[in-house]
Short mmCIF file of C-alpha atoms and ligand atoms in Angstrom, two decimals:
data_model
loop_
_atom_site.label_atom_id
_atom_site.label_comp_id
_atom_site.label_asym_id
_atom_site.label_seq_id
_atom_site.Cartn_x
_atom_site.Cartn_y
_atom_site.Cartn_z
CA MET K 774 0.00 0.00 0.00
CA GLY K 775 2.80 2.37 0.95
CA ASP K 776 4.37 1.62 -2.37
CA ARG K 777 1.29 2.78 -4.21
CA ARG K 778 1.37 6.03 -2.30
CA HIS K 779 4.98 6.59 -3.27
CA LYS K 780 4.13 6.01 -6.90
CA ARG K 781 1.36 8.56 -6.68
CA THR K 782 3.72 11.05 -5.11
CA LEU K 783 6.23 10.34 -7.79
CA ARG K 784 3.73 11.00 -10.52
CA PHE K 785 2.80 14.22 -8.79
CA LEU K 786 6.41 15.29 -8.60
CA PHE K 787 6.98 14.53 -12.22
CA ARG K 788 4.18 16.80 -13.20
CA PHE K 789 5.06 19.61 -10.80
CA GLY K 790 8.68 20.48 -10.55
CA GLY K 791 10.23 17.04 -10.66
CA THR K 792 13.79 17.06 -11.85
CA GLY K 793 13.23 14.38 -14.40
CA ARG K 794 16.18 12.40 -13.16
CA ALA K 795 14.10 9.79 -11.50
CA GLY K 796 11.77 7.35 -13.17
CA PRO K 797 9.41 4.80 -11.71
CA SER K 798 12.14 2.19 -12.17
CA ASP K 799 14.28 4.05 -9.64
CA ASP K 800 11.71 3.27 -7.04
CA GLY K 801 13.76 0.29 -5.98
CA PRO K 802 12.61 -2.47 -3.74
CA SER K 803 9.76 -1.45 -1.52
CA THR K 804 10.90 -0.83 2.03
CA GLY K 805 7.67 0.69 3.25
CA ARG K 806 9.57 3.95 3.61
CA VAL K 807 10.19 6.92 1.37
CA PRO K 808 12.73 5.85 -1.24
CA ALA K 809 16.00 7.73 -1.15
CA VAL K 810 15.39 9.34 -4.50
CA LEU K 811 12.22 10.95 -3.19
CA ASP K 812 14.20 12.44 -0.34
CA ARG K 813 16.26 14.29 -2.83
CA LEU K 814 13.24 15.44 -4.78
CA ARG K 815 11.26 16.94 -1.96
CA THR K 816 13.32 20.07 -1.75
CA THR K 817 11.02 21.69 0.80
CA ASP K 818 11.98 19.02 3.32
CA ARG K 819 15.56 20.11 3.07
CA LEU K 820 14.71 23.30 4.91
CA PRO K 821 14.78 23.16 8.69
CA SER K 822 11.45 24.99 8.72
CA SER K 823 9.80 21.88 7.30
CA SER K 824 8.74 19.21 9.75
CA GLY K 825 9.97 16.62 7.25
CA PHE K 826 13.50 17.91 7.74
CA TRP K 827 13.67 16.57 11.29
CA ARG K 828 13.61 12.82 11.11
CA SER K 829 14.90 11.47 14.40
CA PRO K 830 12.39 8.92 15.72
CA VAL K 831 13.52 9.82 19.25
CA ARG K 832 11.84 13.22 19.25
CA GLY K 833 8.38 13.43 20.72
CA VAL K 834 6.54 15.20 23.49
CA ARG K 835 7.13 12.38 25.97
CA PHE K 836 10.88 12.50 25.45
CA THR K 837 10.86 16.28 25.89
CA ALA K 838 8.53 16.09 28.90
CA VAL K 839 10.84 13.72 30.79
CA LEU K 840 13.88 15.91 30.17
CA GLY K 841 11.82 18.98 31.02
CA LEU K 842 10.83 17.61 34.40
CA VAL K 843 14.43 16.68 35.22
CA LEU K 844 15.44 20.24 34.36
CA LEU K 845 12.56 21.69 36.35
CA VAL K 846 13.88 20.04 39.49
CA GLY K 847 17.58 20.37 38.64
CA LEU K 848 17.61 23.97 37.46
CA THR K 849 15.46 25.04 40.39
CA LEU K 850 18.09 23.59 42.70
CA VAL K 851 20.89 25.30 40.79
CA PHE K 852 19.01 28.61 40.74
CA VAL K 853 18.20 28.57 44.46
CA THR K 854 21.72 27.56 45.50
CA GLY K 855 23.00 30.32 43.22
CA LEU K 856 20.87 32.90 45.02
CA LEU K 857 22.11 31.51 48.31
CA SER K 858 25.68 31.91 47.13
CA TYR K 859 25.06 35.59 46.55
CA ALA K 860 23.45 35.97 49.98
CA ALA K 861 26.42 34.19 51.56
CA TYR K 862 28.72 36.98 50.40
CA ASN K 863 26.89 39.42 52.70
CA PRO K 864 26.39 41.87 49.83
CA ASP K 865 23.93 44.03 51.76
CA LEU K 866 26.40 44.45 54.60
CA ALA K 867 29.05 46.58 52.92
CA PRO K 868 29.88 47.78 49.42
CA VAL K 869 33.13 45.80 49.47
CA ASN K 870 31.16 42.54 49.46
CA ASP K 871 28.75 43.55 46.73
CA LYS K 872 29.61 42.95 43.10
CA THR K 873 26.15 43.98 41.86
CA PRO K 874 25.41 47.25 43.67
CA GLY K 875 22.72 48.15 41.13
CA LYS K 876 20.60 45.09 41.87
CA GLY K 877 17.71 47.07 43.43
CA VAL K 878 14.68 44.90 44.17
CA LEU K 879 16.50 41.78 43.00
CA GLY K 880 18.16 41.79 46.41
CA PHE K 881 14.77 41.46 48.13
CA TYR K 882 15.52 38.01 49.46
CA LEU K 883 18.89 38.73 51.12
CA PHE K 884 19.24 37.63 54.72
CA ALA K 885 21.93 37.27 57.34
CA TRP K 886 23.91 34.21 56.28
CA PRO K 887 24.19 31.90 59.30
CA THR K 888 27.38 30.43 60.74
CA GLY K 889 26.00 26.95 61.07
CA PRO K 890 26.04 24.20 60.14
CA HIS K 891 29.71 24.88 59.45
CA TRP K 892 29.56 22.95 56.14
CA LEU K 893 26.61 25.00 54.85
CA TYR K 894 28.37 26.81 52.00
CA ARG K 895 30.33 23.69 51.17
CA LEU K 896 27.01 21.99 50.56
CA THR K 897 25.11 24.76 48.77
CA GLN K 898 27.95 25.75 46.49
CA GLY K 899 28.97 22.14 45.83
CA LEU K 900 25.37 21.50 44.73
CA HIS K 901 25.32 24.66 42.64
CA VAL K 902 28.49 23.91 40.70
CA THR K 903 28.38 20.11 40.49
CA GLY K 904 24.62 20.23 39.83
CA GLY K 905 25.14 22.70 37.00
CA ILE K 906 27.85 20.56 35.43
CA VAL K 907 25.81 17.37 35.70
CA LEU K 908 22.80 19.01 34.04
CA VAL K 909 24.75 19.97 30.90
CA PRO K 910 23.85 16.79 28.95
CA VAL K 911 20.21 17.06 30.03
CA LEU K 912 20.05 20.68 28.91
CA LEU K 913 21.64 19.84 25.56
CA ALA K 914 19.30 16.88 25.03
CA LYS K 915 16.30 19.02 25.90
CA LEU K 916 17.33 21.73 23.45
CA TRP K 917 17.96 19.09 20.78
CA SER K 918 14.53 17.58 21.38
CA VAL K 919 12.71 20.83 20.61
CA ILE K 920 14.99 22.26 17.95
CA PRO K 921 12.45 21.80 15.10
CA LYS K 922 10.34 24.43 16.82
CA LEU K 923 13.13 26.96 16.60
CA PHE K 924 12.72 26.98 12.82
CA ALA K 925 8.94 26.63 12.64
CA LEU K 926 7.22 29.11 10.35
CA PRO K 927 5.54 31.52 10.70
CA PRO K 928 7.70 32.74 13.60
CA ALA K 929 4.61 33.94 15.43
CA ARG K 930 1.06 32.81 14.80
CA SER K 931 -0.55 35.18 17.28
CA VAL K 932 0.30 37.70 19.96
CA GLY K 933 0.23 34.95 22.56
CA HIS K 934 2.54 32.81 20.49
CA ALA K 935 4.88 35.75 19.96
CA LEU K 936 5.05 36.33 23.72
CA GLU K 937 5.73 32.66 24.27
CA ARG K 938 8.60 32.80 21.82
CA VAL K 939 10.06 35.84 23.55
CA SER K 940 9.90 33.96 26.84
CA LEU K 941 11.73 31.09 25.15
CA LEU K 942 14.42 33.48 24.06
CA LEU K 943 14.91 34.52 27.69
CA LEU K 944 14.83 30.91 28.80
CA VAL K 945 17.18 29.37 26.26
CA GLY K 946 19.42 32.41 25.99
CA GLY K 947 19.49 32.81 29.77
CA ALA K 948 20.21 29.13 30.41
CA LEU K 949 23.03 28.96 27.85
CA PHE K 950 24.48 32.22 29.15
CA GLU K 951 24.41 31.02 32.76
CA PHE K 952 25.97 27.66 31.93
CA ILE K 953 28.68 29.22 29.80
CA THR K 954 29.63 32.00 32.23
CA GLY K 955 29.51 29.59 35.19
CA LEU K 956 31.61 26.92 33.48
CA LEU K 957 34.15 29.46 32.26
CA ASN K 958 34.45 30.93 35.73
CA ILE K 959 35.16 27.62 37.42
CA GLN K 960 37.40 26.30 34.66
CA LEU K 961 39.48 29.34 33.94
CA GLU K 962 39.29 31.18 37.26
CA TYR K 963 38.05 34.67 36.90
CA VAL K 964 38.07 34.99 33.12
CA PHE K 965 35.84 38.00 33.42
CA PRO K 966 37.77 39.92 36.05
CA GLY K 967 35.27 41.60 38.31
CA SER K 968 32.42 41.21 35.88
CA PHE K 969 31.55 37.54 36.37
CA TYR K 970 29.31 38.27 39.32
CA PRO K 971 27.06 40.86 37.69
CA LEU K 972 26.90 38.85 34.46
CA HIS K 973 25.96 35.66 36.24
CA PHE K 974 23.61 37.38 38.68
CA TYR K 975 21.56 39.38 36.17
CA GLY K 976 21.67 36.49 33.70
CA ALA K 977 20.09 34.30 36.38
CA TRP K 978 17.11 36.62 36.67
CA VAL K 979 16.64 36.82 32.91
CA PHE K 980 16.72 33.04 32.85
CA LEU K 981 14.20 32.89 35.70
CA ALA K 982 11.70 35.09 33.87
CA GLY K 983 11.75 32.72 30.90
CA PHE K 984 11.80 29.65 33.16
CA VAL K 985 8.71 30.68 35.12
CA ALA K 986 6.77 31.53 31.96
CA HIS K 987 7.79 28.28 30.31
CA VAL K 988 6.98 26.11 33.31
CA GLY K 989 3.61 27.83 33.65
CA LEU K 990 2.82 27.18 30.01
CA LYS K 991 4.19 23.67 29.65
CA LEU K 992 4.10 21.92 33.00
CA PRO K 993 0.42 20.92 32.88
CA ARG K 994 0.88 19.27 29.49
CA ALA K 995 4.14 17.56 30.50
CA VAL K 996 2.52 16.09 33.60
CA ARG K 997 -0.55 15.00 31.62
CA VAL K 998 1.55 13.35 28.94
CA LEU K 999 3.66 11.50 31.46
CA ARG K 1000 0.71 10.47 33.65
CA SER K 1001 -1.53 9.10 30.94
CA GLY K 1002 1.27 7.19 29.26
CA GLU K 1003 -0.07 8.05 25.84
CA LEU K 1004 -1.29 11.07 23.94
CA ARG K 1005 -5.04 10.78 24.05
CA GLY K 1006 -6.06 12.31 20.77
CA GLU K 1007 -3.43 15.06 21.14
CA THR K 1008 -1.04 15.63 18.30
CA ASP K 1009 2.61 15.01 19.01
CA GLU K 1010 3.99 18.14 17.42
CA LEU K 1011 7.55 17.17 18.26
CA ALA K 1012 7.43 13.73 16.65
CA SER K 1013 8.77 13.52 13.11
CA PRO K 1014 6.05 12.87 10.51
CA ALA K 1015 8.49 10.75 8.52
CA PRO K 1016 10.92 9.30 11.05
CA HIS K 1017 14.07 7.48 10.08
CA THR K 1018 14.51 3.89 11.14
CA PRO K 1019 15.56 4.07 14.79
CA THR K 1020 19.20 3.46 15.57
CA ILE K 1021 18.55 3.97 19.27
CA SER K 1022 15.39 3.60 21.33
CA ARG K 1023 14.03 6.44 23.43
CA ARG K 1024 15.10 4.49 26.45
CA GLY K 1025 18.56 4.18 24.92
CA ALA K 1026 18.65 7.93 24.32
CA PHE K 1027 17.76 8.57 27.96
CA ALA K 1028 20.47 6.13 29.01
CA MET K 1029 22.97 8.01 26.88
CA VAL K 1030 22.07 11.34 28.45
CA GLY K 1031 22.15 9.73 31.89
CA ALA K 1032 25.54 8.18 31.21
CA GLY K 1033 26.85 11.59 30.14
CA SER K 1034 25.60 13.15 33.35
CA LEU K 1035 27.01 10.30 35.40
CA LEU K 1036 30.41 10.69 33.76
CA LEU K 1037 30.38 14.40 34.58
CA LEU K 1038 29.28 13.61 38.12
CA VAL K 1039 32.10 11.15 38.83
CA THR K 1040 34.67 13.52 37.34
CA SER K 1041 33.26 16.47 39.33
CA VAL K 1042 32.23 15.44 42.84
CA GLY K 1043 35.87 15.06 43.79
CA ARG K 1044 36.03 18.84 44.01
CA SER K 1045 34.13 18.60 47.28
CA PHE K 1046 35.94 15.67 48.89
CA ASP K 1047 39.62 15.43 49.72
CA ALA K 1048 39.78 11.67 49.21
CA LEU K 1049 38.35 11.97 45.70
CA ARG K 1050 40.27 15.09 44.71
CA SER K 1051 42.37 13.30 42.10
CA THR K 1052 39.20 12.15 40.29
CA ALA K 1053 37.99 15.72 39.82
CA LEU K 1054 39.34 15.93 36.30
CA LEU K 1055 37.21 18.94 35.44
CA THR K 1056 38.26 20.95 38.45
CA PRO K 1057 41.07 23.37 37.95
CA ARG K 1058 43.38 23.67 40.87
CA GLY K 1059 44.69 27.07 41.84
CA VAL K 1060 47.93 25.34 42.60
CA ALA K 1061 48.39 21.99 40.88
CA ASP K 1062 49.96 20.35 43.91
CA PRO K 1063 49.57 21.95 47.32
CA GLY K 1064 52.05 19.41 48.69
CA THR K 1065 51.67 17.27 51.77
CA GLY K 1066 51.74 17.94 55.48
CA PRO K 1067 49.62 20.28 57.59
CA ASN K 1068 49.51 23.01 54.93
CA GLY K 1069 49.02 20.53 52.09
CA PHE K 1070 45.47 21.39 51.11
CA GLN K 1071 43.95 23.26 48.21
CA ILE K 1072 45.34 26.73 47.57
CA ASN K 1073 43.34 29.25 45.63
CA LYS K 1074 45.86 32.01 45.02
CA THR K 1075 49.44 31.85 46.12
CA ALA K 1076 51.12 34.75 47.88
CA ALA K 1077 53.38 35.22 44.86
CA SER K 1078 50.44 35.33 42.44
CA VAL K 1079 48.98 38.35 44.25
CA ARG K 1080 52.44 39.86 44.72
CA ILE K 1081 52.79 39.47 48.43
CA THR K 1082 56.44 39.51 49.36
CA PRO K 1083 58.18 38.21 52.47
CA ALA K 1084 58.79 41.87 53.39
CA ASP K 1085 55.00 42.43 53.60
CA THR K 1086 54.57 39.59 56.04
CA GLY K 1087 57.90 39.57 57.86
CA GLU K 1088 59.21 41.48 60.88
CA ARG K 1089 57.48 44.69 59.88
CA TRP K 1090 54.05 43.12 59.76
CA ARG K 1091 51.52 44.27 62.35
CA LEU K 1092 47.86 43.58 62.95
CA THR K 1093 45.97 46.80 63.57
CA VAL K 1094 42.73 46.40 65.49
CA SER K 1095 40.53 49.47 65.50
CA GLY K 1096 37.31 50.44 67.19
CA PRO K 1097 36.12 52.77 69.94
CA ALA K 1098 39.29 51.90 71.90
CA GLY K 1099 41.41 53.40 69.14
CA ASP K 1100 44.05 51.74 66.97
CA LEU K 1101 45.97 48.91 68.58
CA ALA K 1102 48.90 47.28 66.82
CA PHE K 1103 50.03 43.71 67.54
CA THR K 1104 52.96 41.63 66.42
CA ARG K 1105 52.40 37.99 65.62
CA GLU K 1106 54.13 37.05 68.89
CA GLN K 1107 51.70 39.21 70.84
CA LEU K 1108 48.76 37.53 69.09
CA LEU K 1109 50.22 34.10 69.88
CA ALA K 1110 50.45 35.15 73.54
CA MET K 1111 46.68 35.76 73.71
CA ASP K 1112 44.18 33.00 74.48
CA GLN K 1113 44.27 30.58 71.55
CA TYR K 1114 41.20 28.70 70.33
CA SER K 1115 40.73 25.97 67.77
CA ALA K 1116 38.02 25.28 65.25
CA ALA K 1117 37.69 22.49 62.67
CA LEU K 1118 36.38 24.25 59.56
CA PRO K 1119 36.53 23.77 55.79
CA ILE K 1120 37.44 26.19 53.02
CA ALA K 1121 34.61 26.30 50.49
CA CYS K 1122 35.13 28.36 47.34
CA VAL K 1123 32.53 29.88 45.05
CA GLU K 1124 34.11 27.77 42.31
CA GLY K 1125 32.54 24.76 43.96
CA TRP K 1126 35.59 23.11 45.45
CA SER K 1127 35.92 22.63 49.16
CA THR K 1128 38.26 20.96 51.59
CA ALA K 1129 37.57 18.74 54.53
CA ASN K 1130 37.74 20.42 57.93
CA GLN K 1131 41.13 21.86 58.71
CA TRP K 1132 42.20 22.38 62.28
CA TRP K 1133 42.63 26.14 62.62
CA ARG K 1134 44.08 27.80 65.70
CA GLY K 1135 44.31 31.44 66.63
CA VAL K 1136 42.57 34.34 68.33
CA ARG K 1137 38.77 34.55 68.42
CA LEU K 1138 37.32 37.48 66.49
CA ARG K 1139 35.07 38.30 69.40
CA ASP K 1140 38.06 38.57 71.71
CA LEU K 1141 39.66 41.01 69.28
CA ALA K 1142 36.34 42.91 69.19
CA ALA K 1143 36.50 43.16 72.97
CA LEU K 1144 40.00 44.65 72.71
CA ALA K 1145 38.69 47.12 70.14
CA GLY K 1146 36.09 48.34 72.61
CA TYR K 1147 33.14 45.99 72.15
CA PRO K 1148 33.26 43.72 75.21
CA ASP K 1149 29.60 42.64 75.05
CA ARG K 1150 27.82 42.46 71.74
CA PRO K 1151 30.46 42.69 69.00
CA PRO K 1152 29.44 44.36 65.75
CA GLY K 1153 30.60 43.41 62.25
CA VAL K 1154 34.19 43.86 61.16
CA PHE K 1155 35.93 45.23 58.10
CA VAL K 1156 38.91 43.06 57.20
CA GLU K 1157 41.87 44.27 55.14
CA SER K 1158 44.86 42.32 53.91
CA VAL K 1159 48.35 43.45 52.97
CA GLN K 1160 47.47 42.62 49.36
CA ARG K 1161 47.56 45.81 47.31
CA SER K 1162 45.46 44.93 44.30
CA GLY K 1163 43.02 42.37 43.00
CA PRO K 1164 39.61 41.21 44.21
CA PHE K 1165 38.93 39.69 47.64
CA ARG K 1166 41.72 41.49 49.46
CA LYS K 1167 39.11 43.13 51.70
CA ALA K 1168 35.85 41.80 53.10
CA ALA K 1169 33.19 42.65 55.66
CA LEU K 1170 31.89 40.13 58.18
CA ARG K 1171 28.52 40.39 59.90
CA ASP K 1172 28.04 40.60 63.66
CA ASN K 1173 26.76 37.00 63.83
CA GLN K 1174 30.02 35.88 62.23
CA VAL K 1175 32.16 37.88 64.62
CA ARG K 1176 30.22 36.54 67.59
CA ASP K 1177 30.54 32.87 66.68
CA PRO K 1178 33.22 31.42 68.97
CA ARG K 1179 34.59 29.38 66.06
CA SER K 1180 35.37 32.50 64.02
CA LEU K 1181 39.10 33.03 64.25
CA LEU K 1182 41.97 35.13 63.16
CA ALA K 1183 43.94 31.96 62.50
CA LEU K 1184 47.69 31.84 63.05
CA GLU K 1185 48.14 28.10 62.63
CA VAL K 1186 46.55 25.29 60.69
CA ASN K 1187 46.67 21.58 61.46
CA GLY K 1188 49.20 22.19 64.19
CA GLU K 1189 51.66 24.20 62.13
CA THR K 1190 52.29 27.86 61.36
CA LEU K 1191 50.21 29.02 58.40
CA SER K 1192 52.16 28.70 55.16
CA PRO K 1193 52.63 31.87 53.08
CA ASP K 1194 50.09 30.59 50.55
CA HIS K 1195 47.44 29.92 53.19
CA GLY K 1196 47.70 33.45 54.56
CA TYR K 1197 50.71 33.79 56.90
CA PRO K 1198 50.95 35.66 59.25
CA ALA K 1199 47.19 35.61 59.93
CA ARG K 1200 43.96 34.81 58.10
CA ILE K 1201 40.26 34.87 58.79
CA ILE K 1202 38.31 31.65 59.11
CA VAL K 1203 34.55 31.77 59.68
CA PRO K 1204 32.17 28.78 59.84
CA ALA K 1205 29.80 28.26 56.89
CA ALA K 1206 31.16 31.29 55.01
CA PRO K 1207 32.32 31.28 51.40
CA GLY K 1208 36.10 31.24 50.80
CA VAL K 1209 36.08 34.88 49.69
CA LEU K 1210 35.28 35.96 53.23
CA ASN K 1211 38.22 34.00 54.64
CA THR K 1212 40.71 36.75 53.93
CA LYS K 1213 44.37 35.76 53.91
CA TRP K 1214 47.38 37.93 54.93
CA VAL K 1215 45.18 40.09 57.20
CA THR K 1216 46.68 43.31 58.49
CA ARG K 1217 43.76 45.40 59.73
CA LEU K 1218 40.47 44.70 61.49
CA THR K 1219 38.06 47.62 61.91
CA PHE K 1220 35.18 46.74 64.21
CA GLY K 1221 31.86 48.52 63.86
CA GLU K 1222 32.71 50.46 60.71
CA LEU K 1223 32.07 48.65 57.49
N1 LIG I 1553 43.88 38.47 50.60
C1 LIG I 1553 43.18 37.52 49.97
N2 LIG I 1553 42.50 36.60 50.67
C2 LIG I 1553 41.79 35.63 50.05
C3 LIG I 1553 41.72 35.58 48.64
C4 LIG I 1553 42.44 36.57 47.91
O1 LIG I 1553 42.44 36.58 46.67
N3 LIG I 1553 43.15 37.51 48.60
N4 LIG I 1553 40.98 34.60 48.03
C5 LIG I 1553 39.88 34.05 48.82
C6 LIG I 1553 39.25 32.91 48.18
S1 LIG I 1553 38.34 33.22 46.81
C7 LIG I 1553 39.32 31.64 48.72
S2 LIG I 1553 38.43 30.39 48.05
C8 LIG I 1553 40.17 31.34 49.88
C9 LIG I 1553 41.07 30.17 49.58
O2 LIG I 1553 41.89 29.90 50.66
P1 LIG I 1553 43.12 28.90 50.51
O3 LIG I 1553 43.93 29.36 49.32
O4 LIG I 1553 43.87 28.92 51.78
O5 LIG I 1553 42.54 27.54 50.24
O6 LIG I 1553 40.93 32.45 50.24
C10 LIG I 1553 40.29 33.69 50.24
N5 LIG I 1553 41.15 34.71 50.81
MO1 LIG I 1554 37.12 31.37 46.34
#
């Protein structure tokens, strides 16, 4: 029967615009599918705007719906942990912490980042970065599954359809932008000096606008399609009208996407766990080999890379503590003579990597606040390092962070003097805070004035 239909089509093509190269004898053995010669003749199907152009038998609303639901959950997690990451910087506390001062109402959700549990930022930022990496194959598969619609003509059938397509532009453009800026930032370390934060922050909100619109429009259908198991009378506008013979089943296609995500997961999670660090193939290391021993853990920037010389941190170095009691200067020996406290805390970087707890030892920030003139309820503190240029050489900490008895001006780590690369002579360590707030090579603490 199919053969007869082909013949009819052939006759039609011969009368209207056929090339004349093919004759009925070229029809070849009947395969029940469109003969190859017809493929060449139907020139309209060679345009991506024609549904006949897209012939993968894998495409279909069910395939797209499954990927869509995975992304709904996954991207929501990545978005929320991203917002948390911004809040964790304490941007509303002081201009020095805020890379997007023009955010206006987009900062509505900011709150005082807590100091516990001490692994909080390790968790949220690990989820943000590793989650984003793992979702890459799902995102690509989802975009592939709907690509025929990108070329569908007319571009807009109605005002509603035009609005929907604009929302898709925000969604797809926003998602690709966020993935690309995020991946570049963690792979290449600050490729957009200073501008990564605003790009990634505003891009996230553009993405969200498209995401919310898209979920609102599509979620009911996706759930219906997946619940009922079949399309009851609905057309599958994503399925090819003339699919190729399958070379992979839908299940196989899902398995392929899943395997891609799994591969990214096993080569990424190591960024969050010391024992797996060597498996984190996709994680750049600030310093390829931090060595062994007490100071042998991940180093973000070395002292040399930010041009800190032994003269900056040697005999002449002082810690200035200021507050209502005036300016007090201390040598490292004087700090070591004060009451020393220990805290087991990790370093957790915005780039997603984190270390296990390190055993820090030094002077409590609240004790230094008391010396500065705040014996009871210490306020926040403005921290400055000897570093003369570059980002993250200054930071502001909130009062809850100063008050936490585990917040230290650390002088030692894991039982040894801090190494130059980990912030000798003194560095900040605060529970649950992002690495950027753990200023190294500290030289001045100003309590109460941020
Ligand atoms: N002065 C100064 N302190 C700094 C930084 C910096 O660039 N300059 N980088 C911060 C960042 S982004 C991180 S993740 C941690 C890393 O600490 P580590 O190198 O000891 O692991 O240090 C923080 N302290
Ligand atoms: Mo960092």
